[in-house]
Coordinates of C-alpha atoms in Angstrom, one line a residue:
M1 CA 102.6 91.0 62.1
T2 CA 105.0 88.9 64.0
A3 CA 105.3 89.3 67.8
L4 CA 108.9 90.5 67.3
W5 CA 107.9 93.2 64.8
K6 CA 105.1 94.4 67.2
F7 CA 107.7 94.5 70.0
L8 CA 110.2 96.6 67.9
R9 CA 107.5 98.9 66.5
L10 CA 106.1 99.7 69.9
T11 CA 109.6 100.4 71.3
V12 CA 110.4 102.9 68.5
A13 CA 107.0 104.6 68.5
T14 CA 106.8 105.3 72.2
G15 CA 110.3 105.8 73.2
T16 CA 109.7 103.2 75.9
V17 CA 112.2 100.4 76.3
L18 CA 110.3 97.1 76.5
A19 CA 111.8 93.8 77.6
A20 CA 110.8 90.3 78.4
P21 CA 108.9 89.9 81.7
A22 CA 112.0 88.7 83.5
M23 CA 113.8 91.9 82.7
F24 CA 110.9 94.0 83.9
A25 CA 111.6 92.8 87.4
A26 CA 114.1 95.5 88.1
V27 CA 111.4 98.2 87.8
T28 CA 108.7 97.2 90.3
G29 CA 108.6 94.2 92.5
N30 CA 104.8 94.0 92.8
F31 CA 103.7 93.5 89.2
V32 CA 105.1 92.5 85.9
P33 CA 104.7 95.6 83.6
D34 CA 103.6 95.8 80.0
A35 CA 106.1 98.6 79.5
V36 CA 108.8 100.6 81.3
F37 CA 110.2 104.0 80.5
K38 CA 114.0 103.7 80.1
G39 CA 114.6 106.1 77.2
S40 CA 116.3 109.5 76.6
A41 CA 113.5 111.0 74.5
L42 CA 109.9 111.8 75.2
T43 CA 108.6 110.0 72.0
G44 CA 105.1 108.8 72.7
W45 CA 104.4 111.6 75.2
R46 CA 102.9 115.1 74.7
T47 CA 103.3 118.1 76.8
L48 CA 100.7 120.6 77.9
G49 CA 101.3 123.9 79.7
N50 CA 104.5 125.9 80.1
V51 CA 106.6 123.5 82.2
Q52 CA 109.9 122.3 80.6
W53 CA 110.1 118.5 80.3
R54 CA 113.1 116.5 79.2
A55 CA 114.3 112.9 79.3
E56 CA 117.8 111.8 80.2
S57 CA 119.2 108.3 80.9
G58 CA 115.8 106.8 81.7
E59 CA 114.7 109.8 83.9
I60 CA 112.0 112.3 83.1
V61 CA 112.7 115.8 84.5
A62 CA 110.2 118.6 85.0
S63 CA 111.4 122.1 85.7
P64 CA 108.4 124.3 86.6
Q65 CA 108.8 128.0 87.5
P66 CA 106.7 129.6 90.3
G67 CA 103.1 129.9 89.2
Q68 CA 103.6 127.4 86.3
S69 CA 102.0 124.0 85.9
G70 CA 102.1 121.4 83.2
L71 CA 101.2 117.9 82.1
L72 CA 103.2 115.1 80.4
V73 CA 100.6 112.8 78.8
H74 CA 101.3 109.4 77.4
D75 CA 99.7 108.2 74.2
R76 CA 98.2 104.9 75.4
V77 CA 94.6 104.9 76.5
L78 CA 93.9 102.7 79.5
Q79 CA 91.0 102.1 81.8
D80 CA 92.0 99.6 84.5
V81 CA 95.7 100.1 85.1
A82 CA 98.5 99.4 87.5
F83 CA 101.2 102.1 87.5
A84 CA 104.4 102.5 89.4
A85 CA 107.2 105.1 89.5
S86 CA 109.9 106.6 91.6
W87 CA 110.2 110.4 92.1
R88 CA 112.4 112.9 93.9
C89 CA 111.9 116.5 94.6
A90 CA 112.2 119.1 97.4
A91 CA 109.7 119.7 100.2
A92 CA 108.0 122.6 98.4
C93 CA 107.3 120.6 95.2
N94 CA 103.8 119.7 94.0
A95 CA 103.5 116.6 91.8
G96 CA 100.8 114.1 91.0
V97 CA 99.8 111.4 88.6
L98 CA 96.6 111.7 86.5
L99 CA 94.8 108.5 85.6
R100 CA 92.0 108.1 83.0
T101 CA 92.9 111.4 81.5
E102 CA 89.8 112.0 79.3
T103 CA 89.6 114.6 76.6
L104 CA 86.3 116.5 76.5
A105 CA 84.4 117.9 73.5
S106 CA 85.2 121.4 74.8
G107 CA 88.9 120.8 74.3
G108 CA 89.5 120.5 78.0
M109 CA 90.3 117.4 80.1
R110 CA 89.3 115.6 83.2
G111 CA 90.7 112.7 85.2
I112 CA 91.6 111.2 88.5
L113 CA 94.5 113.0 90.1
S114 CA 96.5 111.3 92.9
S115 CA 98.9 113.5 94.8
L116 CA 102.4 112.3 95.3
T117 CA 103.5 114.9 97.8
E118 CA 100.5 115.7 100.0
P119 CA 100.1 114.1 103.4
G120 CA 98.1 110.8 103.0
A121 CA 98.5 110.9 99.2
P122 CA 94.9 112.0 98.6
S123 CA 93.1 111.6 95.2
Y124 CA 90.8 114.0 93.4
R125 CA 88.4 114.5 90.5
V126 CA 90.0 117.3 88.5
T127 CA 89.1 119.3 85.4
L128 CA 91.7 121.1 83.3
D129 CA 91.7 123.4 80.3
G130 CA 93.2 122.5 77.0
Q131 CA 96.7 123.5 78.2
G132 CA 96.5 121.3 81.3
K133 CA 95.8 124.2 83.8
E134 CA 93.7 122.9 86.7
L135 CA 90.2 124.4 86.8
S136 CA 88.5 122.4 89.6
R137 CA 89.2 119.6 92.0
E138 CA 86.9 117.5 94.2
K139 CA 88.4 115.1 96.7
L140 CA 87.4 111.5 96.2
R141 CA 85.6 109.9 99.0
T142 CA 87.5 107.3 101.0
G143 CA 86.8 103.8 100.0
P144 CA 84.3 101.7 102.0
A145 CA 85.8 99.4 104.7
G146 CA 86.2 95.8 103.7
V147 CA 87.4 93.7 100.8
Y148 CA 85.7 94.3 97.5
R149 CA 86.3 95.1 93.8
I150 CA 83.4 97.6 93.3
A151 CA 82.7 100.3 95.9
S152 CA 79.0 100.9 96.4
A153 CA 77.5 104.1 97.9
E154 CA 75.8 102.1 100.7
L155 CA 79.0 100.9 102.3
A156 CA 80.5 102.8 105.2
T157 CA 83.8 104.6 104.5
A158 CA 87.0 103.4 106.0
G159 CA 88.9 105.2 108.7
P160 CA 92.4 106.6 108.4
A161 CA 95.3 104.4 107.8
P162 CA 97.0 103.2 111.0
A163 CA 99.8 105.3 112.2
G164 CA 103.4 104.1 112.1
G165 CA 105.5 103.6 115.2
P166 CA 106.7 100.9 117.6
A167 CA 104.5 98.6 119.6
R168 CA 105.3 97.1 123.0
T169 CA 104.0 94.4 125.3
A170 CA 102.4 95.3 128.7
D171 CA 105.7 95.1 130.5
G172 CA 107.4 97.4 128.0
T173 CA 109.1 94.8 125.8
L174 CA 109.6 96.1 122.3
I175 CA 107.8 94.1 119.6
P176 CA 109.9 93.9 116.4
L177 CA 108.6 95.2 113.1
P178 CA 107.0 98.5 114.0
R179 CA 104.6 99.8 111.4
P180 CA 106.4 102.2 109.0
A181 CA 104.8 105.4 107.8
A182 CA 104.0 106.1 104.2
D183 CA 105.2 109.7 104.3
F184 CA 106.7 111.7 101.4
R185 CA 110.4 112.0 102.0
P186 CA 111.7 115.3 100.5
G187 CA 115.0 115.2 98.7
E188 CA 115.0 111.4 98.6
W189 CA 113.7 108.9 96.0
N190 CA 110.2 107.9 96.8
T191 CA 108.0 105.3 95.2
I192 CA 104.3 105.4 94.2
E193 CA 102.1 102.6 93.0
F194 CA 98.5 102.6 91.9
A195 CA 95.9 100.0 91.0
L196 CA 92.8 101.5 89.5
D197 CA 90.3 98.8 88.7
A198 CA 86.5 99.3 88.2
N199 CA 85.7 102.3 90.5
V200 CA 88.4 101.7 93.2
L201 CA 91.8 103.4 93.3
R202 CA 94.3 101.8 95.6
T203 CA 97.5 103.7 96.4
W204 CA 100.8 102.7 97.9
R205 CA 103.5 105.3 98.7
N206 CA 106.9 104.0 99.6
N207 CA 105.5 100.5 99.4
L208 CA 102.9 101.1 102.1
S209 CA 99.2 101.6 101.7
T210 CA 97.7 105.1 101.9
G211 CA 94.2 103.7 101.5
Q212 CA 91.6 103.4 98.7
T213 CA 89.3 105.9 97.2
V214 CA 86.2 105.7 95.0
A215 CA 86.7 106.8 91.3
D216 CA 83.2 106.4 89.8
E217 CA 83.4 105.9 86.1
E218 CA 80.8 108.4 85.1
F219 CA 83.4 111.1 85.7
A220 CA 86.3 109.7 83.8
R221 CA 86.0 106.3 82.2
F222 CA 89.3 105.8 80.4
G223 CA 92.3 107.6 79.1
P224 CA 96.1 108.0 79.3
V225 CA 98.4 108.2 82.3
A226 CA 99.8 111.7 82.8
L227 CA 102.4 113.4 85.1
L228 CA 101.4 116.7 86.6
V229 CA 103.7 119.2 88.2
S230 CA 103.4 122.8 89.3
G231 CA 105.7 125.5 90.7
G232 CA 108.0 124.5 93.5
G233 CA 111.2 123.2 92.1
E234 CA 112.5 120.4 89.9
V235 CA 110.8 117.0 89.9
R236 CA 112.6 113.9 88.7
F237 CA 110.8 110.6 87.7
R238 CA 112.3 107.3 86.9
D239 CA 111.3 103.6 86.6
L240 CA 107.9 104.5 85.2
A241 CA 106.0 101.2 84.7
W242 CA 102.5 100.3 83.8
R243 CA 100.3 97.4 83.1
D244 CA 96.9 97.1 81.5
L245 CA 94.7 95.2 84.0
Q246 CA 92.0 94.3 81.5
P247 CA 93.7 91.0 80.4
K248 CA 93.4 88.2 82.9
P249 CA 95.8 85.3 82.4
N250 CA 94.6 81.7 82.2
S251 CA 97.6 79.4 81.8
P252 CA 97.1 75.9 80.5
E253 CA 97.0 73.4 83.4
K254 CA 100.2 71.8 84.5
I255 CA 100.7 69.0 87.0
S256 CA 103.9 67.4 88.1
S257 CA 104.7 64.0 86.6
K258 CA 105.3 62.8 90.2
F259 CA 101.7 63.4 91.3
R260 CA 98.2 62.5 90.2
K261 CA 95.4 65.0 90.9
Q262 CA 92.0 63.8 92.3
T263 CA 89.3 66.4 92.6
L264 CA 87.1 65.9 95.7
S265 CA 84.9 68.9 94.9
P266 CA 85.1 71.7 92.3
Y267 CA 83.4 74.2 94.6
Y268 CA 84.6 76.6 97.3
Y269 CA 83.7 75.3 100.8
G270 CA 86.7 76.1 102.9
W271 CA 90.5 76.6 103.2
G272 CA 91.9 73.7 105.2
P273 CA 91.2 70.0 105.0
T274 CA 92.2 67.3 107.5
V275 CA 92.6 63.5 107.5
A276 CA 91.3 60.9 110.0
D277 CA 89.4 57.6 110.2
I278 CA 85.9 59.0 110.4
N279 CA 83.8 55.8 109.9
H280 CA 85.9 53.6 112.1
D281 CA 86.9 51.1 109.4
G282 CA 90.7 51.5 109.8
V283 CA 91.1 53.5 106.5
K284 CA 92.0 57.2 106.4
D285 CA 89.2 59.5 105.3
V286 CA 89.3 63.1 104.2
V287 CA 87.4 66.1 105.7
A288 CA 87.1 69.2 103.6
G289 CA 84.6 71.9 104.5
P290 CA 81.2 70.5 105.2
F291 CA 81.9 67.1 103.9
W292 CA 83.9 64.0 104.7
Y293 CA 85.0 61.6 102.0
A294 CA 85.4 57.9 102.8
G295 CA 88.7 56.2 101.8
P296 CA 90.1 54.5 99.9
S297 CA 88.1 55.9 96.9
Y298 CA 87.2 59.3 98.2
T299 CA 84.4 59.6 95.7
V300 CA 81.3 60.1 97.9
A301 CA 80.7 63.2 100.0
R302 CA 78.7 63.0 103.2
E303 CA 77.6 66.1 105.1
I304 CA 78.9 67.0 108.5
Y305 CA 77.0 70.3 108.6
L306 CA 74.6 71.9 106.1
A307 CA 76.7 72.5 102.9
K308 CA 76.5 75.8 101.1
T309 CA 78.7 76.8 98.2
I310 CA 80.6 80.1 98.6
N311 CA 81.1 82.8 95.9
P312 CA 84.9 82.9 95.4
S313 CA 84.7 86.4 94.0
T314 CA 82.8 88.2 96.8
D315 CA 82.6 85.9 99.9
F316 CA 84.8 84.3 102.5
Y317 CA 84.7 81.2 104.5
L318 CA 87.9 81.6 106.5
G319 CA 87.6 78.1 108.1
V320 CA 89.9 75.1 108.5
Q321 CA 89.2 71.7 109.9
Y322 CA 91.0 69.6 112.6
A323 CA 90.3 66.1 113.7
G324 CA 90.5 64.2 117.0
D325 CA 88.6 62.1 119.5
F326 CA 87.7 65.1 121.6
N327 CA 84.9 63.5 123.7
G328 CA 86.8 60.3 124.4
D329 CA 84.2 57.9 122.9
G330 CA 86.6 56.3 120.4
W331 CA 85.2 58.1 117.3
T332 CA 86.9 60.9 115.5
D333 CA 85.3 64.4 115.9
I334 CA 85.8 67.5 113.9
L335 CA 86.7 71.1 114.8
N336 CA 85.8 74.0 112.5
V337 CA 88.0 77.0 113.3
E338 CA 87.3 80.3 111.6
F339 CA 88.8 83.8 111.8
T340 CA 86.5 86.3 113.6
K341 CA 84.2 83.4 114.8
P342 CA 84.1 81.0 117.7
S343 CA 85.3 77.5 117.0
L344 CA 82.7 74.7 116.6
L345 CA 83.0 71.1 117.7
F346 CA 81.1 68.5 115.6
I347 CA 80.5 65.2 117.4
N348 CA 80.8 62.1 115.3
P349 CA 77.4 60.3 115.0
K350 CA 79.1 56.9 115.0
G351 CA 78.0 55.9 111.6
A352 CA 74.4 57.2 111.7
S353 CA 73.4 58.9 108.5
H354 CA 72.6 62.5 109.6
R355 CA 74.4 65.8 110.1
W356 CA 76.5 66.0 113.2
E357 CA 75.7 67.8 116.5
Q358 CA 77.7 71.0 117.0
Y359 CA 78.9 72.9 120.0
T360 CA 80.7 76.2 120.5
I361 CA 83.9 75.6 122.4
T362 CA 86.2 78.7 122.1
D363 CA 86.2 82.4 122.1
V364 CA 86.3 84.4 118.9
L365 CA 89.6 84.1 117.0
S366 CA 91.5 87.3 116.2
S367 CA 94.2 85.5 114.2
E368 CA 93.9 84.2 110.7
M369 CA 96.1 81.3 111.8
S370 CA 95.5 78.5 114.2
L371 CA 97.3 75.2 114.8
M372 CA 96.6 71.9 116.4
G373 CA 99.3 70.0 118.2
D374 CA 100.3 68.4 121.5
V375 CA 101.4 71.5 123.2
D376 CA 101.6 70.3 126.8
G377 CA 103.0 66.8 126.1
D378 CA 100.0 64.9 127.4
G379 CA 99.7 62.9 124.2
K380 CA 96.5 64.7 123.1
P381 CA 96.2 67.6 120.6
E382 CA 95.4 71.1 121.8
L383 CA 94.2 74.1 119.7
V384 CA 96.5 77.2 119.5
F385 CA 95.2 80.6 118.4
K386 CA 95.0 84.3 119.2
N387 CA 91.7 85.1 121.1
S388 CA 89.5 88.2 121.1
Q389 CA 91.8 89.8 123.7
N390 CA 94.8 89.6 121.4
Q391 CA 96.4 86.9 123.5
Y392 CA 97.9 83.7 122.2
V393 CA 96.4 80.7 124.1
Y394 CA 96.0 77.0 123.8
V395 CA 92.7 75.3 124.7
K396 CA 91.7 71.8 125.5
P397 CA 88.5 70.0 126.5
D398 CA 87.5 69.0 130.0
P399 CA 87.2 65.2 129.8
A400 CA 84.1 65.4 132.1
N401 CA 82.4 67.9 129.8
P402 CA 84.1 68.1 126.4
T403 CA 81.3 69.9 124.6
A404 CA 81.4 72.9 127.0
M405 CA 83.8 75.8 126.5
W406 CA 87.3 74.4 126.4
K407 CA 89.8 75.4 129.2
V408 CA 92.1 78.3 128.2
H409 CA 95.9 78.4 128.9
A410 CA 97.8 81.6 128.3
I411 CA 100.9 81.5 126.1
S412 CA 101.5 85.2 125.5
E413 CA 100.6 88.5 127.0
K414 CA 97.8 90.6 125.5
A415 CA 99.5 92.8 122.9
P416 CA 99.1 93.9 119.2
W417 CA 100.4 90.7 117.8
P418 CA 100.2 90.1 114.0
N419 CA 97.2 88.2 112.6
H420 CA 99.2 86.0 110.2
G421 CA 101.9 83.4 110.8
L422 CA 102.1 80.8 113.6
G423 CA 104.3 77.9 114.4
L424 CA 104.8 75.1 116.9
G425 CA 108.0 73.2 117.6
D426 CA 110.8 72.6 120.1
L427 CA 113.0 75.5 119.0
N428 CA 115.4 75.5 121.9
G429 CA 115.8 71.7 122.2
D430 CA 114.6 71.3 125.7
G431 CA 112.0 68.7 124.8
R432 CA 109.0 71.0 125.2
M433 CA 106.9 72.6 122.4
D434 CA 107.5 76.3 121.8
M435 CA 105.3 78.7 119.9
L436 CA 106.4 81.3 117.3
N437 CA 104.9 84.0 115.2
P438 CA 106.3 86.8 112.9
V439 CA 107.7 88.9 115.8
G440 CA 109.3 86.2 118.0
W441 CA 109.0 83.0 119.8
W442 CA 107.6 81.9 123.2
E443 CA 109.6 79.4 125.3
Q444 CA 107.4 76.9 127.1
P445 CA 108.3 76.7 130.8
K446 CA 108.6 73.4 132.6
N447 CA 104.9 73.6 133.5
G448 CA 103.3 75.8 130.9
A449 CA 99.8 75.2 132.0
A450 CA 100.4 76.4 135.5
E451 CA 102.9 79.2 135.1
G452 CA 100.8 81.5 132.8
P453 CA 102.4 83.5 129.9
W454 CA 105.6 81.9 128.5
K455 CA 108.9 83.8 128.2
Y456 CA 108.8 86.0 125.0
H457 CA 111.9 86.2 122.8
P458 CA 111.5 89.0 120.3
W459 CA 112.7 88.3 116.8
A460 CA 111.6 89.5 113.4
F461 CA 110.6 86.5 111.2
S462 CA 109.0 88.8 108.7
D463 CA 109.0 92.5 107.6
W464 CA 106.6 95.1 106.2
N465 CA 105.8 94.9 102.5
R466 CA 102.5 96.7 101.5
T467 CA 100.7 94.5 104.0
S468 CA 101.0 93.5 107.6
P469 CA 103.9 91.0 108.5
G470 CA 103.5 87.3 108.7
G471 CA 102.5 84.5 106.5
A472 CA 101.3 80.9 107.0
E473 CA 102.2 78.0 109.2
M474 CA 105.9 78.4 110.3
A475 CA 107.9 75.2 110.0
V476 CA 110.5 74.2 112.7
Y477 CA 113.1 71.7 111.7
D478 CA 116.9 71.3 111.2
V479 CA 117.4 72.6 107.7
N480 CA 121.2 72.4 107.4
G481 CA 121.9 69.4 109.6
D482 CA 123.8 71.2 112.3
G483 CA 121.7 69.9 115.1
L484 CA 119.8 73.1 115.7
K485 CA 116.2 73.7 114.8
D486 CA 115.6 76.4 112.1
V487 CA 112.5 78.2 111.0
V488 CA 111.1 78.1 107.5
T489 CA 108.2 80.4 106.7
S490 CA 106.4 82.6 104.2
L491 CA 106.9 86.2 105.0
H492 CA 103.6 87.8 103.9
A493 CA 100.3 86.0 103.6
H494 CA 99.1 88.7 101.2
G495 CA 102.3 89.6 99.5
F496 CA 105.6 88.0 98.6
G497 CA 108.3 86.1 100.3
L498 CA 109.7 82.8 101.6
A499 CA 112.8 82.5 103.8
W500 CA 114.5 80.2 106.2
F501 CA 116.0 81.5 109.5
E502 CA 119.2 79.6 110.5
Q503 CA 119.5 79.2 114.2
K504 CA 122.7 80.2 115.9
K505 CA 123.4 79.4 119.6
S506 CA 126.1 81.2 121.5
A507 CA 128.4 79.5 124.1
A508 CA 126.1 81.0 126.8
G509 CA 123.0 79.3 125.1
E510 CA 121.6 82.6 123.6
I511 CA 119.6 81.9 120.4
S512 CA 119.7 84.1 117.4
F513 CA 118.8 83.7 113.7
V514 CA 120.3 84.5 110.3
Q515 CA 117.8 85.1 107.5
H516 CA 118.3 83.3 104.1
D517 CA 115.8 84.4 101.5
I518 CA 114.2 81.7 99.2
M519 CA 111.7 83.8 97.3
G520 CA 111.1 87.6 97.1
D521 CA 109.1 89.7 94.7
F522 CA 109.5 90.2 91.0
A523 CA 112.6 92.3 91.5
S524 CA 114.4 89.5 93.4
K525 CA 116.6 86.7 92.4
N526 CA 114.5 83.7 93.5
A527 CA 115.2 80.0 93.9
G528 CA 114.4 78.3 90.6
G529 CA 113.3 81.5 89.1
V530 CA 109.9 81.0 90.8
T531 CA 107.8 84.0 92.0
F532 CA 104.3 84.0 93.3
T533 CA 102.2 86.0 95.8
E534 CA 100.0 85.2 98.7
P535 CA 101.6 82.1 100.3
H536 CA 98.9 82.0 102.9
G537 CA 99.0 78.2 103.5
A538 CA 102.0 76.0 104.1
T539 CA 103.3 73.0 105.9
S540 CA 106.4 70.8 106.1
A541 CA 106.9 67.1 105.5
D542 CA 109.5 64.7 103.9
M543 CA 108.1 64.5 100.4
D544 CA 110.9 62.7 98.7
G545 CA 111.9 60.1 101.3
D546 CA 115.4 61.5 102.0
G547 CA 114.7 61.9 105.7
I548 CA 114.7 65.7 105.6
P549 CA 111.5 67.7 105.8
D550 CA 110.5 69.8 102.8
F551 CA 108.4 72.9 102.7
I552 CA 105.0 72.9 100.9
T553 CA 103.2 76.1 100.0
G554 CA 101.6 78.0 97.1
K555 CA 99.3 80.8 96.2
R556 CA 95.9 81.5 97.9
Y557 CA 94.0 82.6 94.8
F558 CA 91.4 85.4 95.2
S559 CA 92.8 85.7 98.7
H560 CA 91.0 89.1 99.1
H561 CA 88.3 88.4 96.5
D562 CA 88.3 89.5 92.9
S563 CA 90.3 92.7 93.6
F564 CA 93.7 94.3 93.3
I565 CA 94.3 94.8 97.1
D566 CA 97.1 92.3 96.8
P567 CA 99.9 92.2 94.3
D568 CA 99.5 89.9 91.2
P569 CA 96.0 88.7 92.2
F570 CA 95.4 86.9 88.9
G571 CA 98.8 85.1 88.8
D572 CA 98.6 81.3 88.5
P573 CA 97.3 79.6 91.7
V574 CA 100.4 77.4 92.1
L575 CA 101.2 74.6 94.5
Y576 CA 104.9 74.0 95.1
V577 CA 107.1 71.6 97.1
Y578 CA 110.4 73.3 98.1
R579 CA 112.8 70.4 98.6
T580 CA 115.3 71.0 101.4
V581 CA 118.7 70.2 100.0
R582 CA 121.7 70.3 102.3
N583 CA 124.6 71.9 100.5
P584 CA 127.7 73.1 102.3
K585 CA 128.4 75.6 99.5
A586 CA 125.0 77.3 99.9
P587 CA 124.5 80.2 102.4
G588 CA 123.8 78.6 105.7
G589 CA 124.6 75.1 104.4
A590 CA 121.3 74.5 102.6
E591 CA 119.1 75.5 99.7
F592 CA 115.5 75.1 98.7
V593 CA 114.7 73.7 95.3
P594 CA 111.1 74.4 94.1
E595 CA 109.1 71.7 92.3
L596 CA 105.8 72.7 90.7
I597 CA 103.0 70.3 91.7
H598 CA 100.0 72.1 90.1
N599 CA 99.4 75.6 88.6
S600 CA 95.6 75.8 88.7
S601 CA 94.5 75.3 92.3
G602 CA 96.9 76.8 94.8
V603 CA 96.5 76.6 98.6
G604 CA 94.0 77.8 101.2
S605 CA 94.9 78.8 104.7
S606 CA 96.5 75.4 105.5
V607 CA 98.0 72.5 103.6
T608 CA 97.6 68.9 104.8
V609 CA 100.1 66.1 104.1
A610 CA 99.2 62.4 104.8
D611 CA 100.1 59.0 103.5
L612 CA 96.5 57.9 102.5
N613 CA 97.4 54.6 100.9
G614 CA 100.2 53.4 103.1
D615 CA 102.9 53.3 100.4
G616 CA 105.3 55.5 102.3
A617 CA 104.9 58.4 99.8
P618 CA 102.7 61.1 101.4
E619 CA 99.9 62.9 99.6
I620 CA 99.2 66.6 99.6
L621 CA 95.6 67.8 100.3
T622 CA 94.3 71.3 99.7
S623 CA 91.0 73.2 99.9
T624 CA 90.9 76.4 97.9
K625 CA 88.5 78.7 96.1
V626 CA 88.5 76.4 93.1
G627 CA 87.8 73.2 95.0
S628 CA 89.3 70.5 97.2
F629 CA 91.9 68.1 95.9
I630 CA 94.2 65.2 96.7
F631 CA 97.5 65.2 95.0
W632 CA 98.6 61.5 95.0
N633 CA 102.3 61.1 95.4
K634 CA 103.5 58.5 92.9
G635 CA 106.7 58.1 94.9
K636 CA 109.4 55.7 93.8
P637 CA 108.5 52.4 92.1
K638 CA 108.1 49.6 94.5
P639 CA 110.6 46.7 94.1
A640 CA 109.1 43.6 92.5
A641 CA 107.9 40.9 94.9
K642 CA 110.1 37.8 95.1

């Protein structure tokens, strides 16, 4: 049977309008469905109970009377499934979605029921008779706290989802991007999305998480999706979409003709490499996780600290590396900086063949992002991060005692700042480094070290989309050539989105920004037709030699382990260069043109760009859950020597 005939047969048999993946995008932004209901007949569905069901113009309408209940059951049997829909009903309605609807030998049924209308969108084990009348229900236990695919009974249950509402700094300044609430909105169109995989059911109502529950398979292993309504008024459903989560894509490897890939290691050791002359021979070396690789061949790994491979499916090492001569002895040292841990300084043994001495030099990090840069203009790099008190700081060593705890300088107040997204750059053009994150930017005063917290300028450089706001490293450069520094950033480290924010400056010097989207979700029109999730690592550099920085980012694969917490977790782990192209006809005077570098490795928490061989064409270096890599930039052919 040809693929076209299978396509036509399924369309006719189920009453479901199927389309190519690009056409599915209009239904749900978070996954590409196998099928979407767009019909005017309920072919492929069966009804149980005494509720009247009908289909009209792509909507399914249920009209229960008081005391009535009924099911609309699809024919297709599924076990692990993603499902999305919109629905609308009055406040008194009662509606839910039944997953793994299993038919019993007795003629009755059982399955996992998720309420659409109850506060918190709870889920239940339910049993029903042969006509779909509910006989019993048992509330599912809340899923264990943490990141996992399979919930075990030993893990502690999670607390309630955080409440919505605004957040403020200590002096009352409103922080943009207040957390929305996932409440049911009577009389309006609401959305629901489920991902039921193994024994974990994750639910998002109105694109916000309502938590995760445990759906142990001994109760209901597999079965169709069904809609359940009971007395309380008409309920309308539309944009029903579902995807079988059993198939896991594995695309053939692709690499840009402009780059050559060199694998440093095929194992998961970390998420952020760095480049420096480690062995004092005048050649750049590479540091990735516990190893450093000597240039120019980069074929031998030497341990900095005891190496241990990490299971990419179930374990994290949230660490990145930075390099510098931090103790002033003329040899390059290494910092390991890790979320939820103190930072470690490793002192270069000056060529001796042993692992390096280590020292704790910072407080625990409460941000997943950190950056290294010359913040105070003294010509030496400082480390910027959010500490255990939820305060952005930069730290630097005491030259007299560099292995002791580094001196702390406040940048922000203590406040509920996001954990993702961080940038450094002279945003206002005064010659001093400023700091920015997803909810604004901090203007460095004339003497930032002495004057305490910097002036905070609230601005939303992100939004809420299933996960908390903020992405990766935020780039600061003049995108459109108007002389003002703009911001280029990923919007959600664990979701979708790339955008650039065009700076505008009033006659009075007031700075504002205009957002120009580069990439959204599957429902968006994206630059180059490119869509991927989890742009958790990024940087900027002039990759094509035109004198304008470009934006480099990609997908952090298995970002939250082998699970469906994040959208499209098994999409290709891509690495892209988004070329900055100044175009007066484009919105804001510029556009971003994506170029695929590799589709089988992605990014970690940071991306490093460095010209390793001195040919003027910078390389891209990444450390990910599938290994550490150099992507050698082939650049332009060199002119023949005369």
